């Protein structure tokens, strides 16, 4: 092997041991573990953004464009969450967002009434026979 590697052993925030292979010898194990935890927090944040704020494609490449898109997605998520809490509904944020798209150019009360609509169906659909 041409490259010399280093095995760094550290623990995560829950106390679980982590082994990391690196070619950086200028950092102590504690510093490297801290950098790893910071990077993992960033990865976790972007995973949450993709799942909840529905950012799957970045439409701009500049720093300002990316920041604007992230802020707009967070604002949308917070507003939908506020609607869900205010209406005390069991609908998911995804369903509330879908109904917003359907009722976008109609009166807002139509959208709110659709969110609060209770089905009169008592059937649970087709059931598996035993």
PDB file of C-alpha atoms in Angstrom:
ATOM      1  CA  UNK A   1       0.000   0.000   0.000  1.00  0.00           C
ATOM      2  CA  UNK A   2       1.387   3.398  -0.946  1.00  0.00           C
ATOM      3  CA  UNK A   3      -0.673   5.530   1.419  1.00  0.00           C
ATOM      4  CA  UNK A   4      -0.194   5.305   5.139  1.00  0.00           C
ATOM      5  CA  UNK A   5      -3.505   5.311   7.001  1.00  0.00           C
ATOM      6  CA  UNK A   6      -4.446   5.907  10.595  1.00  0.00           C
ATOM      7  CA  UNK A   7      -7.180   4.237  12.632  1.00  0.00           C
ATOM      8  CA  UNK A   8      -8.926   6.676  14.980  1.00  0.00           C
ATOM      9  CA  UNK A   9     -11.156   5.284  17.698  1.00  0.00           C
ATOM     10  CA  UNK A  10     -13.701   7.595  19.316  1.00  0.00           C
ATOM     11  CA  UNK A  11     -17.242   7.481  20.706  1.00  0.00           C
ATOM     12  CA  UNK A  12     -20.426   9.085  19.413  1.00  0.00           C
ATOM     13  CA  UNK A  13     -22.824  11.203  21.471  1.00  0.00           C
ATOM     14  CA  UNK A  14     -24.540   8.058  22.785  1.00  0.00           C
ATOM     15  CA  UNK A  15     -21.280   6.465  23.906  1.00  0.00           C
ATOM     16  CA  UNK A  16     -21.048   3.933  21.059  1.00  0.00           C
ATOM     17  CA  UNK A  17     -17.521   3.275  19.799  1.00  0.00           C
ATOM     18  CA  UNK A  18     -16.681   4.471  16.287  1.00  0.00           C
ATOM     19  CA  UNK A  19     -13.618   3.544  14.243  1.00  0.00           C
ATOM     20  CA  UNK A  20     -12.566   5.878  11.457  1.00  0.00           C
ATOM     21  CA  UNK A  21      -9.779   5.343   8.954  1.00  0.00           C
ATOM     22  CA  UNK A  22      -8.056   8.527   7.829  1.00  0.00           C
ATOM     23  CA  UNK A  23      -4.871   9.800   6.257  1.00  0.00           C
ATOM     24  CA  UNK A  24      -4.772  12.927   8.443  1.00  0.00           C
ATOM     25  CA  UNK A  25      -2.056  12.829  11.066  1.00  0.00           C
ATOM     26  CA  UNK A  26      -2.195  16.515  12.031  1.00  0.00           C
ATOM     27  CA  UNK A  27      -5.262  16.106  14.289  1.00  0.00           C
ATOM     28  CA  UNK A  28      -5.606  14.371  17.621  1.00  0.00           C
ATOM     29  CA  UNK A  29      -8.209  11.627  18.043  1.00  0.00           C
ATOM     30  CA  UNK A  30     -10.430  14.000  20.059  1.00  0.00           C
ATOM     31  CA  UNK A  31     -10.260  16.710  17.376  1.00  0.00           C
ATOM     32  CA  UNK A  32     -10.992  14.203  14.644  1.00  0.00           C
ATOM     33  CA  UNK A  33     -13.937  12.795  16.613  1.00  0.00           C
ATOM     34  CA  UNK A  34     -15.321  16.311  17.077  1.00  0.00           C
ATOM     35  CA  UNK A  35     -15.047  17.036  13.341  1.00  0.00           C
ATOM     36  CA  UNK A  36     -16.786  13.736  12.609  1.00  0.00           C
ATOM     37  CA  UNK A  37     -19.671  14.604  14.978  1.00  0.00           C
ATOM     38  CA  UNK A  38     -20.100  18.034  13.350  1.00  0.00           C
ATOM     39  CA  UNK A  39     -20.132  16.507   9.869  1.00  0.00           C
ATOM     40  CA  UNK A  40     -22.619  13.858  10.991  1.00  0.00           C
ATOM     41  CA  UNK A  41     -24.914  16.580  12.355  1.00  0.00           C
ATOM     42  CA  UNK A  42     -24.843  18.269   8.941  1.00  0.00           C
ATOM     43  CA  UNK A  43     -25.647  14.974   7.207  1.00  0.00           C
ATOM     44  CA  UNK A  44     -28.530  14.361   9.609  1.00  0.00           C
ATOM     45  CA  UNK A  45     -29.879  17.861   8.959  1.00  0.00           C
ATOM     46  CA  UNK A  46     -29.857  17.353   5.182  1.00  0.00           C
ATOM     47  CA  UNK A  47     -31.526  13.960   5.579  1.00  0.00           C
ATOM     48  CA  UNK A  48     -34.281  15.635   7.616  1.00  0.00           C
ATOM     49  CA  UNK A  49     -34.580  18.386   4.989  1.00  0.00           C
ATOM     50  CA  UNK A  50     -35.016  15.853   2.196  1.00  0.00           C
ATOM     51  CA  UNK A  51     -37.632  13.892   4.148  1.00  0.00           C
ATOM     52  CA  UNK A  52     -39.663  16.679   5.743  1.00  0.00           C
ATOM     53  CA  UNK A  53     -39.056  19.891   3.834  1.00  0.00           C
ATOM     54  CA  UNK A  54     -39.063  18.025   0.520  1.00  0.00           C
ATOM     55  CA  UNK A  55     -35.865  19.477  -0.882  1.00  0.00           C
ATOM     56  CA  UNK A  56     -34.674  16.902  -3.375  1.00  0.00           C
ATOM     57  CA  UNK A  57     -33.282  19.181  -6.083  1.00  0.00           C
ATOM     58  CA  UNK A  58     -31.406  22.438  -5.623  1.00  0.00           C
ATOM     59  CA  UNK A  59     -32.492  24.832  -8.363  1.00  0.00           C
ATOM     60  CA  UNK A  60     -29.612  27.284  -7.970  1.00  0.00           C
ATOM     61  CA  UNK A  61     -25.889  26.867  -7.565  1.00  0.00           C
ATOM     62  CA  UNK A  62     -24.938  30.054  -5.761  1.00  0.00           C
ATOM     63  CA  UNK A  63     -24.798  30.249  -1.976  1.00  0.00           C
ATOM     64  CA  UNK A  64     -27.669  32.744  -1.954  1.00  0.00           C
ATOM     65  CA  UNK A  65     -29.891  30.540  -4.142  1.00  0.00           C
ATOM     66  CA  UNK A  66     -29.349  27.485  -1.933  1.00  0.00           C
ATOM     67  CA  UNK A  67     -29.980  29.495   1.249  1.00  0.00           C
ATOM     68  CA  UNK A  68     -33.178  30.958  -0.214  1.00  0.00           C
ATOM     69  CA  UNK A  69     -34.480  27.536  -1.194  1.00  0.00           C
ATOM     70  CA  UNK A  70     -33.686  26.060   2.234  1.00  0.00           C
ATOM     71  CA  UNK A  71     -35.346  28.986   4.040  1.00  0.00           C
ATOM     72  CA  UNK A  72     -38.438  28.811   1.839  1.00  0.00           C
ATOM     73  CA  UNK A  73     -38.764  25.067   2.422  1.00  0.00           C
ATOM     74  CA  UNK A  74     -38.436  25.563   6.192  1.00  0.00           C
ATOM     75  CA  UNK A  75     -41.033  28.344   6.136  1.00  0.00           C
ATOM     76  CA  UNK A  76     -43.420  26.095   4.180  1.00  0.00           C
ATOM     77  CA  UNK A  77     -42.881  23.259   6.672  1.00  0.00           C
ATOM     78  CA  UNK A  78     -43.489  25.539   9.660  1.00  0.00           C
ATOM     79  CA  UNK A  79     -46.638  27.051   8.144  1.00  0.00           C
ATOM     80  CA  UNK A  80     -48.083  23.618   7.357  1.00  0.00           C
ATOM     81  CA  UNK A  81     -47.266  22.484  10.881  1.00  0.00           C
ATOM     82  CA  UNK A  82     -49.022  25.550  12.301  1.00  0.00           C
ATOM     83  CA  UNK A  83     -52.115  24.803  10.203  1.00  0.00           C
ATOM     84  CA  UNK A  84     -52.085  21.201  11.417  1.00  0.00           C
ATOM     85  CA  UNK A  85     -51.805  22.280  15.061  1.00  0.00           C
ATOM     86  CA  UNK A  86     -54.399  25.051  14.728  1.00  0.00           C
ATOM     87  CA  UNK A  87     -56.941  22.761  13.071  1.00  0.00           C
ATOM     88  CA  UNK A  88     -56.170  19.877  15.453  1.00  0.00           C
ATOM     89  CA  UNK A  89     -56.307  17.438  12.566  1.00  0.00           C
ATOM     90  CA  UNK A  90     -54.871  13.967  12.204  1.00  0.00           C
ATOM     91  CA  UNK A  91     -54.037  14.586   8.546  1.00  0.00           C
ATOM     92  CA  UNK A  92     -50.363  14.283   7.659  1.00  0.00           C
ATOM     93  CA  UNK A  93     -48.385  17.326   6.565  1.00  0.00           C
ATOM     94  CA  UNK A  94     -48.037  15.688   3.164  1.00  0.00           C
ATOM     95  CA  UNK A  95     -51.822  15.390   2.823  1.00  0.00           C
ATOM     96  CA  UNK A  96     -52.362  18.978   3.992  1.00  0.00           C
ATOM     97  CA  UNK A  97     -49.815  20.129   1.425  1.00  0.00           C
ATOM     98  CA  UNK A  98     -51.533  18.112  -1.317  1.00  0.00           C
ATOM     99  CA  UNK A  99     -54.919  19.607  -0.459  1.00  0.00           C
ATOM    100  CA  UNK A 100     -53.357  23.079  -0.520  1.00  0.00           C
ATOM    101  CA  UNK A 101     -52.210  22.478  -4.095  1.00  0.00           C
ATOM    102  CA  UNK A 102     -55.729  21.357  -5.065  1.00  0.00           C
ATOM    103  CA  UNK A 103     -57.465  24.321  -3.393  1.00  0.00           C
ATOM    104  CA  UNK A 104     -54.781  26.918  -4.142  1.00  0.00           C
ATOM    105  CA  UNK A 105     -56.958  29.227  -6.258  1.00  0.00           C
ATOM    106  CA  UNK A 106     -60.125  28.742  -4.230  1.00  0.00           C
ATOM    107  CA  UNK A 107     -61.284  30.295  -0.995  1.00  0.00           C
ATOM    108  CA  UNK A 108     -59.121  29.340   1.977  1.00  0.00           C
ATOM    109  CA  UNK A 109     -62.171  28.139   3.922  1.00  0.00           C
ATOM    110  CA  UNK A 110     -62.674  25.429   1.281  1.00  0.00           C
ATOM    111  CA  UNK A 111     -59.164  24.162   2.005  1.00  0.00           C
ATOM    112  CA  UNK A 112     -59.711  24.270   5.770  1.00  0.00           C
ATOM    113  CA  UNK A 113     -63.036  22.437   5.479  1.00  0.00           C
ATOM    114  CA  UNK A 114     -61.349  19.750   3.342  1.00  0.00           C
ATOM    115  CA  UNK A 115     -58.625  19.324   5.960  1.00  0.00           C
ATOM    116  CA  UNK A 116     -61.271  18.858   8.664  1.00  0.00           C
ATOM    117  CA  UNK A 117     -63.524  16.607   6.558  1.00  0.00           C
ATOM    118  CA  UNK A 118     -64.494  13.411   8.371  1.00  0.00           C
ATOM    119  CA  UNK A 119     -65.396  10.478   6.173  1.00  0.00           C
ATOM    120  CA  UNK A 120     -68.737   8.814   6.884  1.00  0.00           C
ATOM    121  CA  UNK A 121     -67.394   5.476   5.692  1.00  0.00           C
ATOM    122  CA  UNK A 122     -67.243   2.931   8.439  1.00  0.00           C
ATOM    123  CA  UNK A 123     -65.778   0.157   6.327  1.00  0.00           C
ATOM    124  CA  UNK A 124     -62.093  -0.494   6.656  1.00  0.00           C
ATOM    125  CA  UNK A 125     -61.968  -1.704   3.089  1.00  0.00           C
ATOM    126  CA  UNK A 126     -61.393  -5.209   1.903  1.00  0.00           C
ATOM    127  CA  UNK A 127     -60.189  -7.471   4.690  1.00  0.00           C
ATOM    128  CA  UNK A 128     -58.138 -10.610   4.424  1.00  0.00           C
ATOM    129  CA  UNK A 129     -60.143 -13.796   5.093  1.00  0.00           C
ATOM    130  CA  UNK A 130     -59.020 -15.967   7.959  1.00  0.00           C
TER     131      UNK A 130
END
